[in-house]
Coordinates of C-alpha atoms (C1' of nucleotides) in Angstrom, one line a residue:
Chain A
X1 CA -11.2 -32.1 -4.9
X2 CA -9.1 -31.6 -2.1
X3 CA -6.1 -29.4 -1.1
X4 CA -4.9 -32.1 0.2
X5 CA -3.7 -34.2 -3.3
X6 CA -1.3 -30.9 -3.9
X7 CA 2.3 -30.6 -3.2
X8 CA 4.5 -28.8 -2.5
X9 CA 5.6 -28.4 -6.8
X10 CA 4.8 -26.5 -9.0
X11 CA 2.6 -28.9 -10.6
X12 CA 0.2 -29.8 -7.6
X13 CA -2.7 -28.8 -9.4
X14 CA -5.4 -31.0 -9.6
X15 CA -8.1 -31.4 -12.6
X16 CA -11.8 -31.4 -12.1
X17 CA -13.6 -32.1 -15.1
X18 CA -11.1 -31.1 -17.6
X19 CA -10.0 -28.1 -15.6
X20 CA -7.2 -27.4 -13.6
X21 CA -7.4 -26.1 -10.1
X22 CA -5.3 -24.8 -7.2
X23 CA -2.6 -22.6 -6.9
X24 CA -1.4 -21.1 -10.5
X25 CA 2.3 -21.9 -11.9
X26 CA 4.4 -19.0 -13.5
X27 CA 3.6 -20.6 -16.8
X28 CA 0.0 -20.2 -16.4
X29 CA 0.2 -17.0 -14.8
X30 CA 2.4 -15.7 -18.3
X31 CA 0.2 -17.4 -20.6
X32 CA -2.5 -15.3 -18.6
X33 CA -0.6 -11.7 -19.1
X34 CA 0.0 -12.7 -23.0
X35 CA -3.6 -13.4 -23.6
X36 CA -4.7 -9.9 -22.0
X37 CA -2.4 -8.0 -23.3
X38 CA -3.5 -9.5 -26.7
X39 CA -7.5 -9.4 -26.0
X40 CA -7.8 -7.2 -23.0
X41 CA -10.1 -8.1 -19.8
X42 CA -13.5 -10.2 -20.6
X43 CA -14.2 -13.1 -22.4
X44 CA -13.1 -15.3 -19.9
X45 CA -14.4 -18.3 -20.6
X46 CA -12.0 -18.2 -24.2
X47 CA -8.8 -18.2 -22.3
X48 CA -8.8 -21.6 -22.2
X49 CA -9.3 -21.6 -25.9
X50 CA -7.0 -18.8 -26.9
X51 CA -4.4 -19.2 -24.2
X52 CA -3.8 -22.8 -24.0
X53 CA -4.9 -22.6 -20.5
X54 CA -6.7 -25.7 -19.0
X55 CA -8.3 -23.3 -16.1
X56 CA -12.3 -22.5 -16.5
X57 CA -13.4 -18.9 -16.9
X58 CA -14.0 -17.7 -13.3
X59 CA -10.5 -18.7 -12.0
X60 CA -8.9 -16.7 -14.9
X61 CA -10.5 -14.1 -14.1
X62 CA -10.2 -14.1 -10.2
X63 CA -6.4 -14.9 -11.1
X64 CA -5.8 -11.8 -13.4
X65 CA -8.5 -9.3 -10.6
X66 CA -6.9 -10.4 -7.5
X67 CA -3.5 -10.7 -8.6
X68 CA -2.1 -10.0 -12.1
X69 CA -3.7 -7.1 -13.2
X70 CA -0.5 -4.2 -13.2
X71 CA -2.3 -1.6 -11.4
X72 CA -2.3 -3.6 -8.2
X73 CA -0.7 -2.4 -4.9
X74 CA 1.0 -4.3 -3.1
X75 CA 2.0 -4.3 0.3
X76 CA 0.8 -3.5 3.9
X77 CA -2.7 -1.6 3.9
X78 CA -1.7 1.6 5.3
X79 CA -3.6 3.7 8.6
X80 CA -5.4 5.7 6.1
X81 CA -6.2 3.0 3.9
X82 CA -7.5 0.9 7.1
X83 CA -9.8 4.5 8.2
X84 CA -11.7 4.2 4.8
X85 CA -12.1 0.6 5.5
X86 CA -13.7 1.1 8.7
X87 CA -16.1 4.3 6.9
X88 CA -16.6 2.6 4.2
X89 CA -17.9 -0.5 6.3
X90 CA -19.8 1.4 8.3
X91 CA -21.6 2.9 5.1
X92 CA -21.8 0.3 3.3
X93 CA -21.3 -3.0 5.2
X94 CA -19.9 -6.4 3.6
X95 CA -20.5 -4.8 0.2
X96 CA -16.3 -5.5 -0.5
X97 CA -16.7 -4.3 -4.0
X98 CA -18.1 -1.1 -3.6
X99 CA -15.5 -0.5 -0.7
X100 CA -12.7 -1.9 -3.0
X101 CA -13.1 1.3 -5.4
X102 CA -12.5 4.0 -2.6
X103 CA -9.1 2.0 -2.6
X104 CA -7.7 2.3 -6.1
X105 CA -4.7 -0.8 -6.5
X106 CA -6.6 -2.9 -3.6
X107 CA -9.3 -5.6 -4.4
X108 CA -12.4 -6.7 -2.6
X109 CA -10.6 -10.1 -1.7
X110 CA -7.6 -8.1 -0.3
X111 CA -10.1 -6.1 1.7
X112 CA -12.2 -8.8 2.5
X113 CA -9.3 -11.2 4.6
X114 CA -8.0 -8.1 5.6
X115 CA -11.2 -7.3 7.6
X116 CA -11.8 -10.8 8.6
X117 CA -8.0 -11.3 10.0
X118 CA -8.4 -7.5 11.7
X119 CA -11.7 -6.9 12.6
X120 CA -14.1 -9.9 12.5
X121 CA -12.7 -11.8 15.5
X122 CA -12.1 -8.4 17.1
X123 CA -15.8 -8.2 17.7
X124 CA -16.7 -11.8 17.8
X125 CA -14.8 -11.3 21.0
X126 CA -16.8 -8.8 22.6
X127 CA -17.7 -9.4 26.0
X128 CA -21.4 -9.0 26.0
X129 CA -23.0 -11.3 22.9
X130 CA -26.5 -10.1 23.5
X131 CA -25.6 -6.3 22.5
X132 CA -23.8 -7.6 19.8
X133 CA -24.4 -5.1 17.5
X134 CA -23.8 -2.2 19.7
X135 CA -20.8 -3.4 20.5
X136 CA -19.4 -3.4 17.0
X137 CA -20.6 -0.3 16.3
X138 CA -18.9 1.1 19.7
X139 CA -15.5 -0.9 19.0
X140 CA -16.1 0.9 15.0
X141 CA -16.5 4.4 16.6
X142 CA -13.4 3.9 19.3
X143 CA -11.6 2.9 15.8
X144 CA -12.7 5.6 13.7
X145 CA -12.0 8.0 16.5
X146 CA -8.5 6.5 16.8
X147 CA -7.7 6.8 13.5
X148 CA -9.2 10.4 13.4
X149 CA -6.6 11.1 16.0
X150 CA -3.6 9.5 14.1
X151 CA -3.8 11.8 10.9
X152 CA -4.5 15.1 13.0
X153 CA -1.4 14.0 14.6
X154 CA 0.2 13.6 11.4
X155 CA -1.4 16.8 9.8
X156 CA -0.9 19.0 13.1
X157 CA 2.8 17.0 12.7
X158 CA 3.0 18.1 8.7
X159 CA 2.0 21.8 9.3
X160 CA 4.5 23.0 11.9
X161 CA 7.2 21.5 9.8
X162 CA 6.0 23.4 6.7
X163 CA 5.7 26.6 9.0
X164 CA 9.0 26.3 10.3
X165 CA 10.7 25.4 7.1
X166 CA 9.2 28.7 5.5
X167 CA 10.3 30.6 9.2
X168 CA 14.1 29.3 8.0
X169 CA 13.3 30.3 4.9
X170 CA 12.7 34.2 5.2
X171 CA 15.6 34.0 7.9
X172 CA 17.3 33.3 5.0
X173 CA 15.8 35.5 2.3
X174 CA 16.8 38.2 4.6
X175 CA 20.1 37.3 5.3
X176 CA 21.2 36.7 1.9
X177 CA 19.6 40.1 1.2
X178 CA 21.6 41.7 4.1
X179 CA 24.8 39.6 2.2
X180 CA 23.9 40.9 -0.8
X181 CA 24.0 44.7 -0.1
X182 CA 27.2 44.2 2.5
X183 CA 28.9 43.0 -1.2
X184 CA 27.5 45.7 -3.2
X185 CA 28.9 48.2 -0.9
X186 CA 32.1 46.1 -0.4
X187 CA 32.8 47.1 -3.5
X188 CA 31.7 50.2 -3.8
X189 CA 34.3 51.3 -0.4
X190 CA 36.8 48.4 -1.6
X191 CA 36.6 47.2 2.4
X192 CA 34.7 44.0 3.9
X193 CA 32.1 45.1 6.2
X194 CA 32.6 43.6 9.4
X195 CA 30.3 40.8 10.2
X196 CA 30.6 39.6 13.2
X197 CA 31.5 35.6 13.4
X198 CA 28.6 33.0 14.2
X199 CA 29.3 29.6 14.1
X200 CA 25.5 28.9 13.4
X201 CA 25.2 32.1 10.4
X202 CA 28.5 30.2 8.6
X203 CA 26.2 26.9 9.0
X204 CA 23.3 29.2 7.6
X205 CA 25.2 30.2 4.7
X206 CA 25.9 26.9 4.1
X207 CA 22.3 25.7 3.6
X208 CA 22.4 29.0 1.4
X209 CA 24.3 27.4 -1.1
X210 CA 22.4 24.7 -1.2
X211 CA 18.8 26.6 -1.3
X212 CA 17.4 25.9 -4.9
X213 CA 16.6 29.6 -5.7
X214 CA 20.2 30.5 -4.1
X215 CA 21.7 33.3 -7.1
X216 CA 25.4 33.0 -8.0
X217 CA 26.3 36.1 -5.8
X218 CA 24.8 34.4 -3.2
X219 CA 27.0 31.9 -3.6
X220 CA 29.5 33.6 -3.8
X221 CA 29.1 35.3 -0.8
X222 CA 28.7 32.2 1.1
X223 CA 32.0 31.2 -0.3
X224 CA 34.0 34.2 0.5
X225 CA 32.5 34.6 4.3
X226 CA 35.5 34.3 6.2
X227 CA 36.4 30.6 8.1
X228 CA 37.3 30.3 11.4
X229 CA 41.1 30.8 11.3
X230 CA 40.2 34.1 9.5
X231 CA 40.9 33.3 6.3
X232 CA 39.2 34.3 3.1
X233 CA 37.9 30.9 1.6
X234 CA 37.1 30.5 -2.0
X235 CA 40.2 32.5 -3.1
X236 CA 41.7 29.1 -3.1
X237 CA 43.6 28.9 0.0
X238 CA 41.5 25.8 1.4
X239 CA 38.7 25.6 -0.3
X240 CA 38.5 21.1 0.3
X241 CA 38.1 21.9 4.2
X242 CA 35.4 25.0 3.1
X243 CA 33.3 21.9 1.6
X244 CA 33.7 20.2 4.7
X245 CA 33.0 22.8 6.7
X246 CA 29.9 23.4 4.6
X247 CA 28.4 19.6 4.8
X248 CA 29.1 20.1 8.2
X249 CA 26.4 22.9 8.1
X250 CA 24.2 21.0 6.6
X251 CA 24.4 18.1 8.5
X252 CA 23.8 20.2 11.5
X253 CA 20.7 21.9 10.5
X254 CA 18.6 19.3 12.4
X255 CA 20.3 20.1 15.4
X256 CA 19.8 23.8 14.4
X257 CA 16.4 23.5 13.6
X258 CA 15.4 20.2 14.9
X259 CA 12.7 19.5 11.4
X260 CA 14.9 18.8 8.6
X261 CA 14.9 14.6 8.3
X262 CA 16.3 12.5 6.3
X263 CA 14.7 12.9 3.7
X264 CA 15.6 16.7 3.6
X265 CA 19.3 15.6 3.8
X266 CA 19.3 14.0 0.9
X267 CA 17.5 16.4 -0.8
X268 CA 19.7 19.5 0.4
X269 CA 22.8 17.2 -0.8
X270 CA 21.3 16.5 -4.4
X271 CA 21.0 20.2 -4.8
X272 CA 24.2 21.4 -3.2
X273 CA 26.1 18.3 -5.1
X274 CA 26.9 20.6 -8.5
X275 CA 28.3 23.7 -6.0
X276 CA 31.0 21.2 -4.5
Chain B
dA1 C1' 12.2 -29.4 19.5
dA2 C1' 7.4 -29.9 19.0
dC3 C1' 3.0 -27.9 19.2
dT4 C1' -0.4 -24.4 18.7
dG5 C1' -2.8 -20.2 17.4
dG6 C1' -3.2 -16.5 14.5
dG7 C1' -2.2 -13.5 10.5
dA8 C1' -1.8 -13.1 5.7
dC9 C1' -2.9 -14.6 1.4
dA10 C1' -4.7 -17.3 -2.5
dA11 C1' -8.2 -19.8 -4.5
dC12 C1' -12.7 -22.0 -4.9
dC13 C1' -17.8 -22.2 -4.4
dG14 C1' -22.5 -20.9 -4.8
dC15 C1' -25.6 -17.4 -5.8
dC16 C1' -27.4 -13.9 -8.6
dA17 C1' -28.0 -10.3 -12.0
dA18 C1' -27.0 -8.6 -16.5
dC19 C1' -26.7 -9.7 -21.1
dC20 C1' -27.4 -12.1 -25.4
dC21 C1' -29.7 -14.9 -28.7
Chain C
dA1 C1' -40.5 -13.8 -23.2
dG2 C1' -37.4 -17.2 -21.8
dG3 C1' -33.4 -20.0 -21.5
dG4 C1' -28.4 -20.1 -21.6
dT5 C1' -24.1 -17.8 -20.8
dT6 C1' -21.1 -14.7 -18.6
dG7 C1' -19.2 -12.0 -15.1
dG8 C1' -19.4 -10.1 -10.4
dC9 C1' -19.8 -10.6 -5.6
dG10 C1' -19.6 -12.4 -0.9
dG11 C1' -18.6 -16.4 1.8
dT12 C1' -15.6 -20.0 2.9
dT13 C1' -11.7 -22.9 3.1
dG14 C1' -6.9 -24.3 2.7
dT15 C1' -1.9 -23.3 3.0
dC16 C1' 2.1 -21.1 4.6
dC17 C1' 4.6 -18.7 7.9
dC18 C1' 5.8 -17.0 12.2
dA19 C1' 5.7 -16.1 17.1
dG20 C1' 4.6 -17.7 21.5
dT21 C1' 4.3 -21.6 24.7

DNA sequence: AACTGGGACAACCGCCAACCC
DNA sequence: AGGGTTGGCGGTTGTCCCAGT
């Protein structure tokens, strides 16, 4: 039967021998989810029966593998997931299956065009036909080697921002410690130590009140560092331009530091959010 | 604007092995 | 043991979409 007879409706299927072919409707597709979620996976050949479904066995069950079943992923197939591709390949050749359950939420057909559309042609167009073979298995090794790169990038790339978040993170373990006993003996002499003013420790401070493990006296002695025009903030003289001054801070860190991203923004702001 | 080539995706086909009666 | 059924697998084809010419 050919593609051709369909169009572009929902209802372009055609029927061969009782059954319905080409692409699946949302009906059919819902009648297909109801009658697994009633029977579970198998049994193919009763959908028809049971569901009310005029489509044979085989394309039930290619319909509910390939794209129904919850647990799929969708989406682009990542580096990594292409660098197990390639191994897996290598290993095991056009055995899509097997390659298919190193990539949990990806099937064999998914794997299967994605090869053909990446890699296939790729070697088909290799200049020397006679060493075909080696050719595929030098263009797999410049792959595998290029991908090898690209995660050591990303891992060498992971590492120094962990290392330099916990560098910031005894800077400020020691600070707030040094904070801490300046208080205690504040008021223990009823006189502020004199700290001298840094633009970047009142930044600092700020990312102290934000820090999850950040006590209430640490806190508070962010709050009651003095500002710039040498007030005491937090005694509630301007405590709305303190905030500012604070998110300012924050925002700053990746100038600062130059590894906090997005990503850390946001997460810094959910945490400092109950402070302000 | 029309044409073309390629990528992405969905679906079908044929073969085969496992299973069941 | 053997034939029929079922499900899994790999190969292939068709459609849609988009970018380049």
């Amino acid at each position: 039967m050919s593609w051709a007879l369909m169009t572009g409706h929902f209802d372009w299927g055609s029927i061969d021998e009782g059954w319905r072919k080409g692409p699946w409707t949302a009906e059919e597709d819902k009648l297909l989810i109801e009658y697994v979620r009633v029977h579970g996976e198998g049994r193919w050949n009763s959908v028809a029966r049971l569901a009310g479904l005029r489509r044979n066995g085989k394309s039930c069950r290619l319909r509910w593998v390939n794209y129904l079943r919850p647990d799929l992923k969708r989406g682009q197939i990542t580096p990594h997931e292409e660098s197990i591709i390639l191994e897996m390949h290598a290993r095991w050749g056009n055995r899509w299956s097997t390659i298919a359950r190193s990539l949990p939420g990806r099937t064999d057909n998914e794997i299967k065009n994605y090869w053909r559309t990446h890699f296939k042609k790729k070697t088909k167009l290799s200049p020397d036909n006679s060493s075909d073979h080696k050719t595929k298995a030098r263009l797999l090794k410049r792959q595998q080697f290029q991908q090898q790169q690209l995660l050591q990038q990303q891992q060498q790339l992971l590492q120094q921002q962990q290392e330099e978040e916990q560098e910031e993170l005894q800077y400020l373990n020691q600070f707030d410690m040094k904070r801490i006993m300046s208080l205690l003996g504040e008021t223990a002499q009823k006189s502020a130590p004199e700290l001298p003013y840094v633009p970047q420790l009142r930044q600092e401070m700020a990312t102290a009140v934000s820090y999850p493990n950040t006590t209430e006296e640490q806190q508070q002695a962010a709050l009651f560092y003095p500002t710039i025009d040498g007030n005491v903030s937090g005694s509630g003289s301007d405590t709305s331009n303190e905030v500012e001054v604070l998110w300012d801070g924050l925002w700053n860190l990746d100038d600062i530091n130059g590894n906090l991203g997005a990503t850390s923004k946001v997460w810094l702001y959910s945490l400092a959010t109950p402070f302000c």
